[in-house]
Amino acid sequence: MVIHVAVLLGLPFLLTGIINRVKAIWGGRKGPRLSQGCFDVLRLLRKQPVYSSVTTPVFKLAPWVILASTLVTGLFVPLLRDTAPLSMNWDVVAVLYLWGLGRVAMMLAALDTGSAFEGMGASREATFGALVEPAIFLAVGALLATSGHTRLAELVHVGVMAPGRVLAAVGALVALALALLVEASRVPVDDPNTHLELTMIHEVMILDHSGPDLAALQVASAMKMTLFAMLIAGILNPLPASVGPLAVAAVNVALTLVIAIAVGLVESLIARLRMVSVPQLIAASMVAATIAVLGTAWFAGGAR
């Protein structure tokens, strides 16, 4: 439990540091140190937040609701091995609804500012969130059905290379990888380093947050990306549980760092999509998830 929470709180800073470093190296720069995100959060925590006179307590409460809901979902996701502090049948439903709670809190805070600009971001967040959630449900549900389990923690060692499971596993992994880019607001869907473009989604909704509130939002966003990455790493982990928890945990972390490097390369090589093209990317995620479902049906013999 203690190690799980320590990884949940510490690894997001390393992942964002790796992504920023990869982007800097690809651009011919040295880039910030890997721990720069941690120092940025500490700097924000020492600042006094500034609130607009038109906002209500909803605006002040939202960042902490988002952070708390993300922290709780982190207790359901297996980070290092095939166990999690919180686990129950079909806990993926609880995880997605907790993320939904955080999404609603963020949209309400954006609307609470009375800014048409932030209202535009809230509208985009609602639209893309409604589109990507079914893909996540289908992808994870297909993997659970293929493995015969009902808990997220049991997705580790699902056996992506096992005969009959390859189609479902590959489809689900592609769907989850695309969902990671959408849910974590990364390029080509959004740009976490941009604050002035009209194509923003997540960043436009946090423009009025400052100090500890902004730190909570940044930590929650990085943590959500880490949870997606570690879930994908757990599915890709080829080691059986019999080799020992330390080896399984080491491979999980290594695969997560590789995913962070891949995200950095994607952000270095691909430009942000036009807003009208983002639904097409989400549709690709839905298609991949549907392939995973068909693969599951084929594996179970239901397609005959």
GROMACS .gro file of N, CA, C and O in nm, residues 195-289:
model
  380
  195HIS      N    1  -0.115   2.830  -2.408
  195HIS     CA    2  -0.218   2.900  -2.333
  195HIS      C    3  -0.284   3.011  -2.414
  195HIS      O    4  -0.366   3.085  -2.362
  196LEU      N    5  -0.249   3.023  -2.540
  196LEU     CA    6  -0.299   3.136  -2.616
  196LEU      C    7  -0.375   3.096  -2.743
  196LEU      O    8  -0.423   3.181  -2.815
  197GLU      N    9  -0.384   2.968  -2.770
  197GLU     CA   10  -0.449   2.926  -2.893
  197GLU      C   11  -0.596   2.895  -2.869
  197GLU      O   12  -0.635   2.847  -2.763
  198LEU      N   13  -0.676   2.918  -2.968
  198LEU     CA   14  -0.819   2.892  -2.957
  198LEU      C   15  -0.853   2.745  -2.974
  198LEU      O   16  -0.969   2.707  -2.970
  199THR      N   17  -0.751   2.662  -2.995
  199THR     CA   18  -0.777   2.519  -3.014
  199THR      C   19  -0.761   2.441  -2.884
  199THR      O   20  -0.761   2.320  -2.884
  200MET      N   21  -0.745   2.509  -2.773
  200MET     CA   22  -0.719   2.441  -2.647
  200MET      C   23  -0.846   2.376  -2.591
  200MET      O   24  -0.957   2.418  -2.619
  201ILE      N   25  -0.823   2.275  -2.506
  201ILE     CA   26  -0.935   2.210  -2.438
  201ILE      C   27  -0.911   2.220  -2.287
  201ILE      O   28  -0.977   2.296  -2.217
  202HIS      N   29  -0.815   2.140  -2.239
  202HIS     CA   30  -0.790   2.136  -2.095
  202HIS      C   31  -0.730   2.267  -2.044
  202HIS      O   32  -0.773   2.322  -1.942
  203GLU      N   33  -0.630   2.317  -2.116
  203GLU     CA   34  -0.557   2.433  -2.068
  203GLU      C   35  -0.644   2.558  -2.058
  203GLU      O   36  -0.623   2.642  -1.972
  204VAL      N   37  -0.744   2.568  -2.148
  204VAL     CA   38  -0.829   2.686  -2.144
  204VAL      C   39  -0.916   2.689  -2.019
  204VAL      O   40  -0.955   2.795  -1.970
  205MET      N   41  -0.943   2.571  -1.963
  205MET     CA   42  -1.031   2.564  -1.845
  205MET      C   43  -0.957   2.594  -1.716
  205MET      O   44  -1.021   2.610  -1.612
  206ILE      N   45  -0.823   2.599  -1.719
  206ILE     CA   46  -0.749   2.623  -1.595
  206ILE      C   47  -0.677   2.757  -1.597
  206ILE      O   48  -0.591   2.782  -1.513
  207LEU      N   49  -0.713   2.844  -1.691
  207LEU     CA   50  -0.644   2.972  -1.704
  207LEU      C   51  -0.659   3.058  -1.580
  207LEU      O   52  -0.569   3.134  -1.545
  208ASP      N   53  -0.773   3.051  -1.511
  208ASP     CA   54  -0.798   3.138  -1.396
  208ASP      C   55  -0.753   3.076  -1.264
  208ASP      O   56  -0.772   3.137  -1.159
  209HIS      N   57  -0.700   2.954  -1.269
  209HIS     CA   58  -0.651   2.892  -1.145
  209HIS      C   59  -0.507   2.933  -1.120
  209HIS      O   60  -0.428   2.949  -1.214
  210SER      N   61  -0.472   2.944  -0.994
  210SER     CA   62  -0.336   2.985  -0.959
  210SER      C   63  -0.297   2.922  -0.826
  210SER      O   64  -0.380   2.866  -0.755
  211GLY      N   65  -0.169   2.933  -0.793
  211GLY     CA   66  -0.120   2.885  -0.665
  211GLY      C   67  -0.146   2.737  -0.642
  211GLY      O   68  -0.136   2.654  -0.734
  212PRO      N   69  -0.182   2.699  -0.519
  212PRO     CA   70  -0.205   2.558  -0.487
  212PRO      C   71  -0.315   2.493  -0.571
  212PRO      O   72  -0.309   2.373  -0.600
  213ASP      N   73  -0.416   2.572  -0.612
  213ASP     CA   74  -0.522   2.516  -0.697
  213ASP      C   75  -0.465   2.470  -0.831
  213ASP      O   76  -0.498   2.361  -0.880
  214LEU      N   77  -0.379   2.551  -0.891
  214LEU     CA   78  -0.318   2.513  -1.018
  214LEU      C   79  -0.224   2.394  -0.999
  214LEU      O   80  -0.217   2.305  -1.085
  215ALA      N   81  -0.155   2.389  -0.885
  215ALA     CA   82  -0.068   2.274  -0.857
  215ALA      C   83  -0.150   2.146  -0.849
  215ALA      O   84  -0.109   2.042  -0.903
  216ALA      N   85  -0.266   2.152  -0.783
  216ALA     CA   86  -0.352   2.033  -0.773
  216ALA      C   87  -0.396   1.986  -0.911
  216ALA      O   88  -0.399   1.866  -0.940
  217LEU      N   89  -0.431   2.082  -0.999
  217LEU     CA   90  -0.476   2.045  -1.134
  217LEU      C   91  -0.362   1.983  -1.215
  217LEU      O   92  -0.383   1.886  -1.289
  218GLN      N   93  -0.242   2.038  -1.202
  218GLN     CA   94  -0.129   1.983  -1.276
  218GLN      C   95  -0.092   1.843  -1.227
  218GLN      O   96  -0.061   1.754  -1.307
  219VAL      N   97  -0.096   1.823  -1.096
  219VAL     CA   98  -0.065   1.690  -1.041
  219VAL      C   99  -0.171   1.589  -1.086
  219VAL      O  100  -0.139   1.477  -1.125
  220ALA      N  101  -0.299   1.629  -1.081
  220ALA     CA  102  -0.407   1.538  -1.121
  220ALA      C  103  -0.395   1.500  -1.268
  220ALA      O  104  -0.415   1.383  -1.305
  221SER      N  105  -0.361   1.596  -1.354
  221SER     CA  106  -0.347   1.567  -1.497
  221SER      C  107  -0.232   1.470  -1.523
  221SER      O  108  -0.247   1.373  -1.599
  222ALA      N  109  -0.117   1.496  -1.458
  222ALA     CA  110  -0.001   1.405  -1.476
  222ALA      C  111  -0.031   1.267  -1.419
  222ALA      O  112   0.010   1.165  -1.474
  223MET      N  113  -0.104   1.264  -1.308
  223MET     CA  114  -0.137   1.136  -1.246
  223MET      C  115  -0.231   1.054  -1.335
  223MET      O  116  -0.216   0.932  -1.348
  224LYS      N  117  -0.326   1.121  -1.399
  224LYS     CA  118  -0.419   1.051  -1.488
  224LYS      C  119  -0.344   0.990  -1.606
  224LYS      O  120  -0.370   0.876  -1.645
  225MET      N  121  -0.249   1.064  -1.662
  225MET     CA  122  -0.169   1.010  -1.771
  225MET      C  123  -0.088   0.890  -1.723
  225MET      O  124  -0.075   0.788  -1.794
  226THR      N  125  -0.033   0.899  -1.602
  226THR     CA  126   0.047   0.788  -1.548
  226THR      C  127  -0.038   0.663  -1.528
  226THR      O  128   0.007   0.551  -1.554
  227LEU      N  129  -0.162   0.682  -1.481
  227LEU     CA  130  -0.250   0.566  -1.461
  227LEU      C  131  -0.279   0.496  -1.593
  227LEU      O  132  -0.277   0.372  -1.601
  228PHE      N  133  -0.305   0.573  -1.698
  228PHE     CA  134  -0.326   0.512  -1.830
  228PHE      C  135  -0.200   0.437  -1.874
  228PHE      O  136  -0.207   0.325  -1.924
  229ALA      N  137  -0.084   0.502  -1.857
  229ALA     CA  138   0.041   0.441  -1.902
  229ALA      C  139   0.072   0.313  -1.825
  229ALA      O  140   0.115   0.213  -1.884
  230MET      N  141   0.047   0.313  -1.695
  230MET     CA  142   0.078   0.194  -1.616
  230MET      C  143  -0.022   0.082  -1.641
  230MET      O  144   0.011  -0.037  -1.630
  231LEU      N  145  -0.146   0.118  -1.675
  231LEU     CA  146  -0.244   0.015  -1.711
  231LEU      C  147  -0.202  -0.053  -1.842
  231LEU      O  148  -0.206  -0.177  -1.853
  232ILE      N  149  -0.158   0.028  -1.940
  232ILE     CA  150  -0.111  -0.028  -2.066
  232ILE      C  151   0.015  -0.112  -2.042
  232ILE      O  152   0.030  -0.221  -2.098
  233ALA      N  153   0.106  -0.061  -1.956
  233ALA     CA  154   0.229  -0.136  -1.926
  233ALA      C  155   0.197  -0.269  -1.859
  233ALA      O  156   0.261  -0.371  -1.889
  234GLY      N  157   0.100  -0.269  -1.770
  234GLY     CA  158   0.062  -0.394  -1.704
  234GLY      C  159   0.008  -0.496  -1.801
  234GLY      O  160   0.034  -0.617  -1.788
  235ILE      N  161  -0.068  -0.449  -1.901
  235ILE     CA  162  -0.122  -0.541  -2.002
  235ILE      C  163  -0.010  -0.595  -2.090
  235ILE      O  164  -0.010  -0.712  -2.131
  236LEU      N  165   0.090  -0.509  -2.119
  236LEU     CA  166   0.201  -0.552  -2.204
  236LEU      C  167   0.303  -0.638  -2.131
  236LEU      O  168   0.383  -0.707  -2.196
  237ASN      N  169   0.302  -0.632  -1.999
  237ASN     CA  170   0.403  -0.704  -1.920
  237ASN      C  171   0.400  -0.854  -1.950
  237ASN      O  172   0.300  -0.921  -1.924
  238PRO      N  173   0.508  -0.909  -2.007
  238PRO     CA  174   0.505  -1.051  -2.045
  238PRO      C  175   0.539  -1.146  -1.931
  238PRO      O  176   0.526  -1.268  -1.947
  239LEU      N  177   0.585  -1.094  -1.818
  239LEU     CA  178   0.630  -1.181  -1.710
  239LEU      C  179   0.513  -1.241  -1.634
  239LEU      O  180   0.419  -1.169  -1.598
  240PRO      N  181   0.517  -1.370  -1.604
  240PRO     CA  182   0.412  -1.428  -1.518
  240PRO      C  183   0.438  -1.391  -1.372
  240PRO      O  184   0.549  -1.354  -1.335
  241ALA      N  185   0.334  -1.400  -1.292
  241ALA     CA  186   0.346  -1.364  -1.150
  241ALA      C  187   0.443  -1.454  -1.076
  241ALA      O  188   0.499  -1.415  -0.973
  242SER      N  189   0.468  -1.573  -1.132
  242SER     CA  190   0.554  -1.669  -1.064
  242SER      C  191   0.701  -1.627  -1.058
  242SER      O  192   0.778  -1.680  -0.979
  243VAL      N  193   0.742  -1.530  -1.142
  243VAL     CA  194   0.883  -1.487  -1.141
  243VAL      C  195   0.914  -1.397  -1.023
  243VAL      O  196   1.031  -1.367  -0.998
  244GLY      N  197   0.812  -1.351  -0.954
  244GLY     CA  198   0.835  -1.268  -0.836
  244GLY      C  199   0.784  -1.127  -0.854
  244GLY      O  200   0.791  -1.072  -0.965
  245PRO      N  201   0.736  -1.066  -0.746
  245PRO     CA  202   0.678  -0.931  -0.757
  245PRO      C  203   0.779  -0.824  -0.794
  245PRO      O  204   0.745  -0.727  -0.861
  246LEU      N  205   0.906  -0.841  -0.751
  246LEU     CA  206   1.006  -0.738  -0.780
  246LEU      C  207   1.034  -0.729  -0.929
  246LEU      O  208   1.040  -0.620  -0.987
  247ALA      N  209   1.048  -0.846  -0.994
  247ALA     CA  210   1.075  -0.846  -1.139
  247ALA      C  211   0.955  -0.792  -1.216
  247ALA      O  212   0.973  -0.714  -1.312
  248VAL      N  213   0.834  -0.830  -1.175
  248VAL     CA  214   0.714  -0.781  -1.242
  248VAL      C  215   0.703  -0.629  -1.227
  248VAL      O  216   0.673  -0.556  -1.324
  249ALA      N  217   0.730  -0.579  -1.106
  249ALA     CA  218   0.722  -0.434  -1.083
  249ALA      C  219   0.826  -0.360  -1.166
  249ALA      O  220   0.798  -0.254  -1.223
  250ALA      N  221   0.948  -0.416  -1.174
  250ALA     CA  222   1.054  -0.350  -1.251
  250ALA      C  223   1.017  -0.341  -1.399
  250ALA      O  224   1.039  -0.238  -1.463
  251VAL      N  225   0.961  -0.449  -1.454
  251VAL     CA  226   0.921  -0.447  -1.595
  251VAL      C  227   0.806  -0.349  -1.617
  251VAL      O  228   0.802  -0.277  -1.718
  252ASN      N  229   0.713  -0.344  -1.521
  252ASN     CA  230   0.600  -0.250  -1.532
  252ASN      C  231   0.650  -0.105  -1.538
  252ASN      O  232   0.606  -0.026  -1.623
  253VAL      N  233   0.741  -0.072  -1.448
  253VAL     CA  234   0.794   0.065  -1.446
  253VAL      C  235   0.873   0.094  -1.574
  253VAL      O  236   0.861   0.202  -1.633
  254ALA      N  237   0.955  -0.003  -1.618
  254ALA     CA  238   1.033   0.017  -1.740
  254ALA      C  239   0.942   0.040  -1.861
  254ALA      O  240   0.968   0.129  -1.943
  255LEU      N  241   0.836  -0.041  -1.872
  255LEU     CA  242   0.743  -0.022  -1.983
  255LEU      C  243   0.671   0.112  -1.975
  255LEU      O  244   0.644   0.176  -2.077
  256THR      N  245   0.642   0.156  -1.853
  256THR     CA  246   0.577   0.288  -1.836
  256THR      C  247   0.670   0.400  -1.884
  256THR      O  248   0.625   0.495  -1.949
  257LEU      N  249   0.798   0.389  -1.852
  257LEU     CA  250   0.894   0.490  -1.899
  257LEU      C  251   0.907   0.487  -2.051
  257LEU      O  252   0.921   0.593  -2.114
  258VAL      N  253   0.900   0.369  -2.110
  258VAL     CA  254   0.903   0.358  -2.256
  258VAL      C  255   0.781   0.427  -2.317
  258VAL      O  256   0.790   0.496  -2.420
  259ILE      N  257   0.666   0.409  -2.253
  259ILE     CA  258   0.544   0.476  -2.302
  259ILE      C  259   0.560   0.628  -2.294
  259ILE      O  260   0.517   0.702  -2.384
  260ALA      N  261   0.624   0.676  -2.186
  260ALA     CA  262   0.647   0.821  -2.173
  260ALA      C  263   0.737   0.871  -2.287
  260ALA      O  264   0.714   0.978  -2.344
  261ILE      N  265   0.840   0.793  -2.319
  261ILE     CA  266   0.927   0.830  -2.432
  261ILE      C  267   0.848   0.832  -2.563
  261ILE      O  268   0.865   0.923  -2.646
  262ALA      N  269   0.759   0.734  -2.579
  262ALA     CA  270   0.677   0.729  -2.700
  262ALA      C  271   0.586   0.852  -2.710
  262ALA      O  272   0.570   0.910  -2.818
  263VAL      N  273   0.528   0.893  -2.596
  263VAL     CA  274   0.443   1.013  -2.596
  263VAL      C  275   0.526   1.136  -2.633
  263VAL      O  276   0.482   1.223  -2.710
  264GLY      N  277   0.649   1.143  -2.579
  264GLY     CA  278   0.737   1.256  -2.614
  264GLY      C  279   0.770   1.258  -2.762
  264GLY      O  280   0.774   1.366  -2.823
  265LEU      N  281   0.794   1.141  -2.820
  265LEU     CA  282   0.824   1.135  -2.964
  265LEU      C  283   0.702   1.176  -3.047
  265LEU      O  284   0.715   1.246  -3.148
  266VAL      N  285   0.582   1.129  -3.004
  266VAL     CA  286   0.459   1.168  -3.075
  266VAL      C  287   0.444   1.319  -3.073
  266VAL      O  288   0.412   1.383  -3.175
  267GLU      N  289   0.467   1.381  -2.956
  267GLU     CA  290   0.452   1.526  -2.946
  267GLU      C  291   0.559   1.600  -3.024
  267GLU      O  292   0.541   1.716  -3.061
  268SER      N  293   0.673   1.535  -3.047
  268SER     CA  294   0.780   1.599  -3.125
  268SER      C  295   0.758   1.588  -3.274
  268SER      O  296   0.801   1.675  -3.351
  269LEU      N  297   0.692   1.481  -3.317
  269LEU     CA  298   0.683   1.451  -3.460
  269LEU      C  299   0.548   1.488  -3.521
  269LEU      O  300   0.537   1.498  -3.643
  270ILE      N  301   0.445   1.501  -3.439
  270ILE     CA  302   0.310   1.524  -3.491
  270ILE      C  303   0.259   1.659  -3.441
  270ILE      O  304   0.271   1.691  -3.323
  271ALA      N  305   0.203   1.736  -3.531
  271ALA     CA  306   0.144   1.864  -3.493
  271ALA      C  307   0.006   1.843  -3.432
  271ALA      O  308  -0.055   1.737  -3.451
  272ARG      N  309  -0.040   1.942  -3.359
  272ARG     CA  310  -0.172   1.932  -3.301
  272ARG      C  311  -0.278   1.929  -3.411
  272ARG      O  312  -0.269   2.004  -3.509
  273LEU      N  313  -0.374   1.844  -3.395
  273LEU     CA  314  -0.479   1.831  -3.496
  273LEU      C  315  -0.571   1.952  -3.496
  273LEU      O  316  -0.587   2.020  -3.393
  274ARG      N  317  -0.629   1.978  -3.611
  274ARG     CA  318  -0.737   2.078  -3.613
  274ARG      C  319  -0.852   2.026  -3.526
  274ARG      O  320  -0.875   1.905  -3.517
  275MET      N  321  -0.925   2.119  -3.466
  275MET     CA  322  -1.029   2.077  -3.372
  275MET      C  323  -1.132   1.985  -3.436
  275MET      O  324  -1.182   1.891  -3.374
  276VAL      N  325  -1.162   2.010  -3.564
  276VAL     CA  326  -1.264   1.928  -3.631
  276VAL      C  327  -1.213   1.787  -3.658
  276VAL      O  328  -1.291   1.697  -3.690
  277SER      N  329  -1.078   1.767  -3.648
  277SER     CA  330  -1.021   1.635  -3.674
  277SER      C  331  -1.008   1.550  -3.547
  277SER      O  332  -0.984   1.430  -3.556
  278VAL      N  333  -1.022   1.613  -3.430
  278VAL     CA  334  -1.009   1.537  -3.305
  278VAL      C  335  -1.114   1.426  -3.295
  278VAL      O  336  -1.082   1.313  -3.254
  279PRO      N  337  -1.241   1.452  -3.331
  279PRO     CA  338  -1.339   1.342  -3.326
  279PRO      C  339  -1.300   1.223  -3.415
  279PRO      O  340  -1.336   1.109  -3.383
  280GLN      N  341  -1.228   1.249  -3.524
  280GLN     CA  342  -1.184   1.138  -3.610
  280GLN      C  343  -1.082   1.051  -3.537
  280GLN      O  344  -1.082   0.929  -3.551
  281LEU      N  345  -0.993   1.115  -3.458
  281LEU     CA  346  -0.896   1.038  -3.379
  281LEU      C  347  -0.970   0.954  -3.274
  281LEU      O  348  -0.937   0.837  -3.251
  282ILE      N  349  -1.071   1.014  -3.211
  282ILE     CA  350  -1.148   0.939  -3.111
  282ILE      C  351  -1.226   0.826  -3.179
  282ILE      O  352  -1.241   0.717  -3.123
  283ALA      N  353  -1.273   0.851  -3.301
  283ALA     CA  354  -1.343   0.746  -3.374
  283ALA      C  355  -1.249   0.629  -3.403
  283ALA      O  356  -1.290   0.512  -3.398
  284ALA      N  357  -1.120   0.660  -3.430
  284ALA     CA  358  -1.023   0.552  -3.450
  284ALA      C  359  -1.007   0.470  -3.324
  284ALA      O  360  -0.993   0.347  -3.329
  285SER      N  361  -1.011   0.536  -3.208
  285SER     CA  362  -1.005   0.465  -3.081
  285SER      C  363  -1.127   0.374  -3.065
  285SER      O  364  -1.115   0.259  -3.019
  286MET      N  365  -1.243   0.424  -3.105
  286MET     CA  366  -1.366   0.342  -3.097
  286MET      C  367  -1.358   0.222  -3.191
  286MET      O  368  -1.401   0.111  -3.154
  287VAL      N  369  -1.303   0.243  -3.310
  287VAL     CA  370  -1.288   0.132  -3.405
  287VAL      C  371  -1.196   0.024  -3.348
  287VAL      O  372  -1.223  -0.096  -3.355
  288ALA      N  373  -1.083   0.069  -3.289
  288ALA     CA  374  -0.990  -0.026  -3.229
  288ALA      C  375  -1.056  -0.103  -3.115
  288ALA      O  376  -1.036  -0.224  -3.099
  289ALA      N  377  -1.136  -0.032  -3.034
  289ALA     CA  378  -1.205  -0.099  -2.923
  289ALA      C  379  -1.307  -0.200  -2.977
  289ALA      O  380  -1.326  -0.308  -2.919
   0.00000   0.00000   0.00000
